[in-house]
Amino acid sequence: MNQSITLHSDVAQILLTEDEIATKVRELGARISSDYRDRPLTLVSVLKGSLPFMADLMRAIDIPVRIDLMEVSSYGGSSTESSGLVRILKDLSASIVGEDVLIVEDIIDTGLTLNYLIRYLRGKAPASLRICTLLDKPARRLVEIKLDYTGFTIPDQFVVGYGLDYGELYRNLRYVGVLRPEVYSGAPEG
Ligand code: 5GP
């Protein structure tokens, strides 16, 4: 079967179009550029879900930035639920001591993953640490976290696309959407 037909036909509803995302990313980039003018900024993004957002956001920022990448996995949960137990698969490659750091995240759901990451990065003594997330799903928040830059607040639905996966698939969709229920029920928990 044609892969692209399978990919798009698994999507029940598009929540955010490619254009809506691009417009929002430009807005966020402009705000960040203005807020950090004259301050060297390090963007720290969290693989793999934040990859497209990071790639687009950094190019929407027109002040000098450094970038670094971390990879974390939450374990003990299912493919649609975060457990809050976080394992660092890839650490920062450079020191952030005394740096202004902005964490670039794809989505904040319970907040457990980000809460862990904030505590971990604070321990590395940056000058400042702020959060930018493309998507905020506040309905299921378990820990209070101050988000400095939010793209979109979305309802309590499991979304895929623009970096977000289900069973490691759908990250390459250019939009954010919700899968048909039978796609979730047919796949193994991971
Ligand atoms: P939290 O720890 O805030 O509950 O979840 C953070 C991580 O869970 C995200 O970085 C993402 O990997 C995953 N996640 C949370 N909600 C969703 C969702 O709606 N769709 C997808 N694909 N992943 C999600």
PDB file of C-alpha atoms and ligand atoms in Angstrom:
ATOM      1  CA  MET A   1       0.000   0.000   0.000  1.00  0.00           C
ATOM      2  CA  ASN A   2       1.190   3.542  -0.693  1.00  0.00           C
ATOM      3  CA  GLN A   3       2.896   4.728   2.533  1.00  0.00           C
ATOM      4  CA  SER A   4       1.695   8.334   2.306  1.00  0.00           C
ATOM      5  CA  ILE A   5      -1.927   7.233   1.909  1.00  0.00           C
ATOM      6  CA  THR A   6      -1.577   5.066   5.031  1.00  0.00           C
ATOM      7  CA  LEU A   7       0.114   7.879   6.936  1.00  0.00           C
ATOM      8  CA  HIS A   8      -2.530  10.532   6.305  1.00  0.00           C
ATOM      9  CA  SER A   9      -5.526   8.240   6.333  1.00  0.00           C
ATOM     10  CA  ASP A  10      -4.713   7.200   9.923  1.00  0.00           C
ATOM     11  CA  VAL A  11      -5.436  10.785  11.011  1.00  0.00           C
ATOM     12  CA  ALA A  12      -9.016  11.424  12.151  1.00  0.00           C
ATOM     13  CA  GLN A  13      -8.714  15.162  12.704  1.00  0.00           C
ATOM     14  CA  ILE A  14      -6.158  17.900  12.073  1.00  0.00           C
ATOM     15  CA  LEU A  15      -5.872  20.118  15.172  1.00  0.00           C
ATOM     16  CA  LEU A  16      -3.175  22.495  13.909  1.00  0.00           C
ATOM     17  CA  THR A  17      -2.360  23.037  10.259  1.00  0.00           C
ATOM     18  CA  GLU A  18       1.109  23.516   8.841  1.00  0.00           C
ATOM     19  CA  ASP A  19       0.345  27.220   8.287  1.00  0.00           C
ATOM     20  CA  GLU A  20      -0.954  27.764  11.837  1.00  0.00           C
ATOM     21  CA  ILE A  21       2.195  26.167  13.246  1.00  0.00           C
ATOM     22  CA  ALA A  22       4.497  28.207  10.985  1.00  0.00           C
ATOM     23  CA  THR A  23       2.778  31.478  11.968  1.00  0.00           C
ATOM     24  CA  LYS A  24       3.040  30.643  15.680  1.00  0.00           C
ATOM     25  CA  VAL A  25       6.706  29.631  15.400  1.00  0.00           C
ATOM     26  CA  ARG A  26       7.507  32.985  13.737  1.00  0.00           C
ATOM     27  CA  GLU A  27       5.707  34.825  16.579  1.00  0.00           C
ATOM     28  CA  LEU A  28       7.589  32.878  19.247  1.00  0.00           C
ATOM     29  CA  GLY A  29      10.897  33.459  17.449  1.00  0.00           C
ATOM     30  CA  ALA A  30      10.260  37.207  17.324  1.00  0.00           C
ATOM     31  CA  ARG A  31       9.387  37.352  21.045  1.00  0.00           C
ATOM     32  CA  ILE A  32      12.433  35.330  22.032  1.00  0.00           C
ATOM     33  CA  SER A  33      14.712  37.460  19.827  1.00  0.00           C
ATOM     34  CA  SER A  34      13.423  40.602  21.501  1.00  0.00           C
ATOM     35  CA  ASP A  35      13.531  39.221  25.075  1.00  0.00           C
ATOM     36  CA  TYR A  36      17.106  37.929  24.735  1.00  0.00           C
ATOM     37  CA  ARG A  37      18.580  40.786  22.703  1.00  0.00           C
ATOM     38  CA  ASP A  38      22.141  41.442  23.977  1.00  0.00           C
ATOM     39  CA  ARG A  39      22.118  38.160  25.936  1.00  0.00           C
ATOM     40  CA  PRO A  40      23.803  35.100  24.440  1.00  0.00           C
ATOM     41  CA  LEU A  41      21.171  32.375  24.431  1.00  0.00           C
ATOM     42  CA  THR A  42      21.480  28.587  24.499  1.00  0.00           C
ATOM     43  CA  LEU A  43      18.517  26.586  23.204  1.00  0.00           C
ATOM     44  CA  VAL A  44      18.283  23.113  24.693  1.00  0.00           C
ATOM     45  CA  SER A  45      15.905  20.830  22.917  1.00  0.00           C
ATOM     46  CA  VAL A  46      14.705  17.418  23.912  1.00  0.00           C
ATOM     47  CA  LEU A  47      14.801  14.656  21.303  1.00  0.00           C
ATOM     48  CA  LYS A  48      13.104  13.234  19.501  1.00  0.00           C
ATOM     49  CA  GLY A  49       9.719  14.988  19.620  1.00  0.00           C
ATOM     50  CA  SER A  50      11.069  18.556  19.641  1.00  0.00           C
ATOM     51  CA  LEU A  51      13.216  18.121  16.545  1.00  0.00           C
ATOM     52  CA  PRO A  52      10.985  19.864  13.951  1.00  0.00           C
ATOM     53  CA  PHE A  53       9.989  22.605  16.424  1.00  0.00           C
ATOM     54  CA  MET A  54      13.628  23.261  17.347  1.00  0.00           C
ATOM     55  CA  ALA A  55      14.698  23.333  13.696  1.00  0.00           C
ATOM     56  CA  ASP A  56      11.988  25.859  12.797  1.00  0.00           C
ATOM     57  CA  LEU A  57      12.196  27.944  15.988  1.00  0.00           C
ATOM     58  CA  MET A  58      15.972  28.456  15.834  1.00  0.00           C
ATOM     59  CA  ARG A  59      15.604  29.818  12.303  1.00  0.00           C
ATOM     60  CA  ALA A  60      12.830  32.162  13.464  1.00  0.00           C
ATOM     61  CA  ILE A  61      15.221  33.670  16.042  1.00  0.00           C
ATOM     62  CA  ASP A  62      17.458  36.424  14.700  1.00  0.00           C
ATOM     63  CA  ILE A  63      19.964  36.850  17.513  1.00  0.00           C
ATOM     64  CA  PRO A  64      23.034  34.642  18.047  1.00  0.00           C
ATOM     65  CA  VAL A  65      22.138  31.328  19.676  1.00  0.00           C
ATOM     66  CA  ARG A  66      23.953  28.166  20.634  1.00  0.00           C
ATOM     67  CA  ILE A  67      22.051  24.920  20.514  1.00  0.00           C
ATOM     68  CA  ASP A  68      22.387  21.701  22.441  1.00  0.00           C
ATOM     69  CA  LEU A  69      20.372  18.502  22.419  1.00  0.00           C
ATOM     70  CA  MET A  70      19.312  16.080  25.092  1.00  0.00           C
ATOM     71  CA  GLU A  71      17.448  12.851  24.704  1.00  0.00           C
ATOM     72  CA  VAL A  72      15.320  11.488  27.501  1.00  0.00           C
ATOM     73  CA  SER A  73      12.914   8.618  27.684  1.00  0.00           C
ATOM     74  CA  SER A  74      10.243   8.141  30.250  1.00  0.00           C
ATOM     75  CA  TYR A  75       9.899   4.533  31.215  1.00  0.00           C
ATOM     76  CA  GLY A  76       7.379   2.456  33.098  1.00  0.00           C
ATOM     77  CA  GLY A  77       4.438   4.110  31.318  1.00  0.00           C
ATOM     78  CA  SER A  78       2.556   3.119  28.162  1.00  0.00           C
ATOM     79  CA  SER A  79       2.780   4.577  24.665  1.00  0.00           C
ATOM     80  CA  THR A  80       0.215   7.250  25.515  1.00  0.00           C
ATOM     81  CA  GLU A  81       0.923   7.863  29.234  1.00  0.00           C
ATOM     82  CA  SER A  82       4.007   9.429  30.820  1.00  0.00           C
ATOM     83  CA  SER A  83       5.326   7.710  33.949  1.00  0.00           C
ATOM     84  CA  GLY A  84       7.449  10.535  35.347  1.00  0.00           C
ATOM     85  CA  LEU A  85      10.432   8.205  35.588  1.00  0.00           C
ATOM     86  CA  VAL A  86      12.970   9.763  33.287  1.00  0.00           C
ATOM     87  CA  ARG A  87      16.156   8.291  31.919  1.00  0.00           C
ATOM     88  CA  ILE A  88      18.756  10.499  30.229  1.00  0.00           C
ATOM     89  CA  LEU A  89      19.816   8.839  26.976  1.00  0.00           C
ATOM     90  CA  LYS A  90      21.883  11.795  25.758  1.00  0.00           C
ATOM     91  CA  ASP A  91      23.243  14.553  27.958  1.00  0.00           C
ATOM     92  CA  LEU A  92      24.267  18.106  27.013  1.00  0.00           C
ATOM     93  CA  SER A  93      27.469  18.234  25.017  1.00  0.00           C
ATOM     94  CA  ALA A  94      28.697  21.558  26.472  1.00  0.00           C
ATOM     95  CA  SER A  95      28.636  23.296  29.847  1.00  0.00           C
ATOM     96  CA  ILE A  96      25.757  25.711  30.526  1.00  0.00           C
ATOM     97  CA  VAL A  97      27.330  27.283  33.634  1.00  0.00           C
ATOM     98  CA  GLY A  98      26.457  30.989  33.610  1.00  0.00           C
ATOM     99  CA  GLU A  99      24.456  30.720  30.351  1.00  0.00           C
ATOM    100  CA  ASP A 100      20.933  31.897  29.628  1.00  0.00           C
ATOM    101  CA  VAL A 101      19.165  28.672  28.705  1.00  0.00           C
ATOM    102  CA  LEU A 102      15.804  28.147  27.037  1.00  0.00           C
ATOM    103  CA  ILE A 103      14.384  24.617  27.032  1.00  0.00           C
ATOM    104  CA  VAL A 104      12.555  23.911  23.773  1.00  0.00           C
ATOM    105  CA  GLU A 105       9.849  21.273  24.282  1.00  0.00           C
ATOM    106  CA  ASP A 106       7.256  19.717  22.025  1.00  0.00           C
ATOM    107  CA  ILE A 107       4.447  19.173  24.532  1.00  0.00           C
ATOM    108  CA  ILE A 108       3.808  19.457  28.263  1.00  0.00           C
ATOM    109  CA  ASP A 109       1.239  16.993  29.522  1.00  0.00           C
ATOM    110  CA  THR A 110       1.518  15.903  33.169  1.00  0.00           C
ATOM    111  CA  GLY A 111       4.667  18.030  33.436  1.00  0.00           C
ATOM    112  CA  LEU A 112       6.609  15.207  35.075  1.00  0.00           C
ATOM    113  CA  THR A 113       9.259  14.941  32.351  1.00  0.00           C
ATOM    114  CA  LEU A 114       9.868  18.681  32.258  1.00  0.00           C
ATOM    115  CA  ASN A 115       9.893  18.918  36.045  1.00  0.00           C
ATOM    116  CA  TYR A 116      12.691  16.366  36.135  1.00  0.00           C
ATOM    117  CA  LEU A 117      14.576  18.166  33.370  1.00  0.00           C
ATOM    118  CA  ILE A 118      14.296  21.557  35.057  1.00  0.00           C
ATOM    119  CA  ARG A 119      15.736  20.201  38.291  1.00  0.00           C
ATOM    120  CA  TYR A 120      18.503  18.435  36.383  1.00  0.00           C
ATOM    121  CA  LEU A 121      19.475  21.521  34.363  1.00  0.00           C
ATOM    122  CA  ARG A 122      19.247  23.894  37.361  1.00  0.00           C
ATOM    123  CA  GLY A 123      21.895  21.675  38.939  1.00  0.00           C
ATOM    124  CA  LYS A 124      24.218  22.688  36.104  1.00  0.00           C
ATOM    125  CA  ALA A 125      24.150  26.351  37.267  1.00  0.00           C
ATOM    126  CA  PRO A 126      22.838  28.278  34.245  1.00  0.00           C
ATOM    127  CA  ALA A 127      22.379  32.062  34.689  1.00  0.00           C
ATOM    128  CA  SER A 128      18.710  31.628  33.823  1.00  0.00           C
ATOM    129  CA  LEU A 129      16.426  28.793  32.747  1.00  0.00           C
ATOM    130  CA  ARG A 130      13.157  29.328  30.917  1.00  0.00           C
ATOM    131  CA  ILE A 131      10.730  27.098  29.045  1.00  0.00           C
ATOM    132  CA  CYS A 132       9.308  27.283  25.542  1.00  0.00           C
ATOM    133  CA  THR A 133       6.781  24.660  24.509  1.00  0.00           C
ATOM    134  CA  LEU A 134       4.878  24.352  21.276  1.00  0.00           C
ATOM    135  CA  LEU A 135       1.929  22.564  22.886  1.00  0.00           C
ATOM    136  CA  ASP A 136       0.470  22.755  26.371  1.00  0.00           C
ATOM    137  CA  LYS A 137      -2.084  20.194  27.554  1.00  0.00           C
ATOM    138  CA  PRO A 138      -2.982  21.605  30.996  1.00  0.00           C
ATOM    139  CA  ALA A 139      -5.891  19.242  31.724  1.00  0.00           C
ATOM    140  CA  ARG A 140      -3.642  16.468  33.044  1.00  0.00           C
ATOM    141  CA  ARG A 141      -0.959  18.563  34.768  1.00  0.00           C
ATOM    142  CA  LEU A 142       0.379  16.930  37.950  1.00  0.00           C
ATOM    143  CA  VAL A 143       3.119  19.445  38.791  1.00  0.00           C
ATOM    144  CA  GLU A 144       2.887  23.201  38.521  1.00  0.00           C
ATOM    145  CA  ILE A 145       5.389  24.572  36.020  1.00  0.00           C
ATOM    146  CA  LYS A 146       5.741  28.145  34.786  1.00  0.00           C
ATOM    147  CA  LEU A 147       5.805  28.106  30.996  1.00  0.00           C
ATOM    148  CA  ASP A 148       7.468  31.231  29.602  1.00  0.00           C
ATOM    149  CA  TYR A 149       6.532  30.729  25.936  1.00  0.00           C
ATOM    150  CA  THR A 150       3.569  28.594  24.829  1.00  0.00           C
ATOM    151  CA  GLY A 151       2.552  28.008  21.221  1.00  0.00           C
ATOM    152  CA  PHE A 152      -0.882  26.441  21.591  1.00  0.00           C
ATOM    153  CA  THR A 153      -2.999  25.213  24.484  1.00  0.00           C
ATOM    154  CA  ILE A 154      -4.741  22.035  23.354  1.00  0.00           C
ATOM    155  CA  PRO A 155      -7.492  19.821  24.804  1.00  0.00           C
ATOM    156  CA  ASP A 156      -6.822  16.523  26.560  1.00  0.00           C
ATOM    157  CA  GLN A 157      -6.261  14.404  23.451  1.00  0.00           C
ATOM    158  CA  PHE A 158      -3.280  12.310  22.420  1.00  0.00           C
ATOM    159  CA  VAL A 159      -1.817  14.088  19.397  1.00  0.00           C
ATOM    160  CA  VAL A 160       0.733  13.132  16.754  1.00  0.00           C
ATOM    161  CA  GLY A 161       2.683  14.922  14.057  1.00  0.00           C
ATOM    162  CA  TYR A 162       5.270  17.708  13.808  1.00  0.00           C
ATOM    163  CA  GLY A 163       7.666  15.561  15.832  1.00  0.00           C
ATOM    164  CA  LEU A 164       5.163  13.796  18.068  1.00  0.00           C
ATOM    165  CA  ASP A 165       4.874  10.058  17.641  1.00  0.00           C
ATOM    166  CA  TYR A 166       2.708   7.100  18.311  1.00  0.00           C
ATOM    167  CA  GLY A 167       4.843   3.960  18.398  1.00  0.00           C
ATOM    168  CA  GLU A 168       7.680   6.010  16.788  1.00  0.00           C
ATOM    169  CA  LEU A 169       5.539   6.762  13.710  1.00  0.00           C
ATOM    170  CA  TYR A 170       3.777   9.937  12.506  1.00  0.00           C
ATOM    171  CA  ARG A 171       6.632  12.286  13.557  1.00  0.00           C
ATOM    172  CA  ASN A 172       7.005  13.388   9.925  1.00  0.00           C
ATOM    173  CA  LEU A 173       3.476  14.764   9.572  1.00  0.00           C
ATOM    174  CA  ARG A 174       3.664  18.508   8.893  1.00  0.00           C
ATOM    175  CA  TYR A 175       0.547  19.151  10.967  1.00  0.00           C
ATOM    176  CA  VAL A 176      -0.627  18.102  14.454  1.00  0.00           C
ATOM    177  CA  GLY A 177      -3.570  15.749  14.523  1.00  0.00           C
ATOM    178  CA  VAL A 178      -5.450  13.015  16.306  1.00  0.00           C
ATOM    179  CA  LEU A 179      -5.381   9.421  15.080  1.00  0.00           C
ATOM    180  CA  ARG A 180      -8.410   7.300  14.370  1.00  0.00           C
ATOM    181  CA  PRO A 181      -9.328   5.301  17.519  1.00  0.00           C
ATOM    182  CA  GLU A 182      -8.738   1.959  15.793  1.00  0.00           C
ATOM    183  CA  VAL A 183      -5.074   2.897  15.209  1.00  0.00           C
ATOM    184  CA  TYR A 184      -4.508   3.190  18.977  1.00  0.00           C
ATOM    185  CA  SER A 185      -6.430   0.069  19.876  1.00  0.00           C
ATOM    186  CA  GLY A 186      -4.634  -2.073  17.259  1.00  0.00           C
ATOM    187  CA  ALA A 187      -1.033  -1.324  18.318  1.00  0.00           C
ATOM    188  CA  PRO A 188       1.003  -2.857  21.163  1.00  0.00           C
ATOM    189  CA  GLU A 189       1.778  -0.777  24.250  1.00  0.00           C
ATOM    190  CA  GLY A 190       5.440   0.363  24.316  1.00  0.00           C
TER     191      GLY A 190
HETATM  192  P1  5GP B   1       4.651  14.662  30.503  1.00  0.00           P
HETATM  193  O1  5GP B   1       5.836  14.167  31.308  1.00  0.00           O
HETATM  194  O2  5GP B   1       4.492  16.160  30.520  1.00  0.00           O
HETATM  195  O3  5GP B   1       3.380  13.947  30.876  1.00  0.00           O
HETATM  196  O4  5GP B   1       4.878  14.204  29.033  1.00  0.00           O
HETATM  197  C1  5GP B   1       5.917  14.638  28.282  1.00  0.00           C
HETATM  198  C2  5GP B   1       6.199  13.714  27.119  1.00  0.00           C
HETATM  199  O5  5GP B   1       5.151  12.755  26.915  1.00  0.00           O
HETATM  200  C3  5GP B   1       6.277  14.515  25.852  1.00  0.00           C
HETATM  201  O6  5GP B   1       7.569  15.044  25.649  1.00  0.00           O
HETATM  202  C4  5GP B   1       5.871  13.500  24.830  1.00  0.00           C
HETATM  203  O7  5GP B   1       6.979  12.710  24.484  1.00  0.00           O
HETATM  204  C5  5GP B   1       4.855  12.629  25.559  1.00  0.00           C
HETATM  205  N1  5GP B   1       3.475  13.102  25.311  1.00  0.00           N
HETATM  206  C6  5GP B   1       2.645  13.732  26.158  1.00  0.00           C
HETATM  207  N2  5GP B   1       1.459  14.007  25.574  1.00  0.00           N
HETATM  208  C7  5GP B   1       1.571  13.537  24.306  1.00  0.00           C
HETATM  209  C8  5GP B   1       0.682  13.538  23.177  1.00  0.00           C
HETATM  210  O8  5GP B   1      -0.449  14.024  23.182  1.00  0.00           O
HETATM  211  N3  5GP B   1       1.159  12.961  22.031  1.00  0.00           N
HETATM  212  C9  5GP B   1       2.418  12.413  21.940  1.00  0.00           C
HETATM  213  N4  5GP B   1       2.765  11.868  20.780  1.00  0.00           N
HETATM  214  N5  5GP B   1       3.273  12.398  22.980  1.00  0.00           N
HETATM  215  C10 5GP B   1       2.846  12.958  24.140  1.00  0.00           C
END
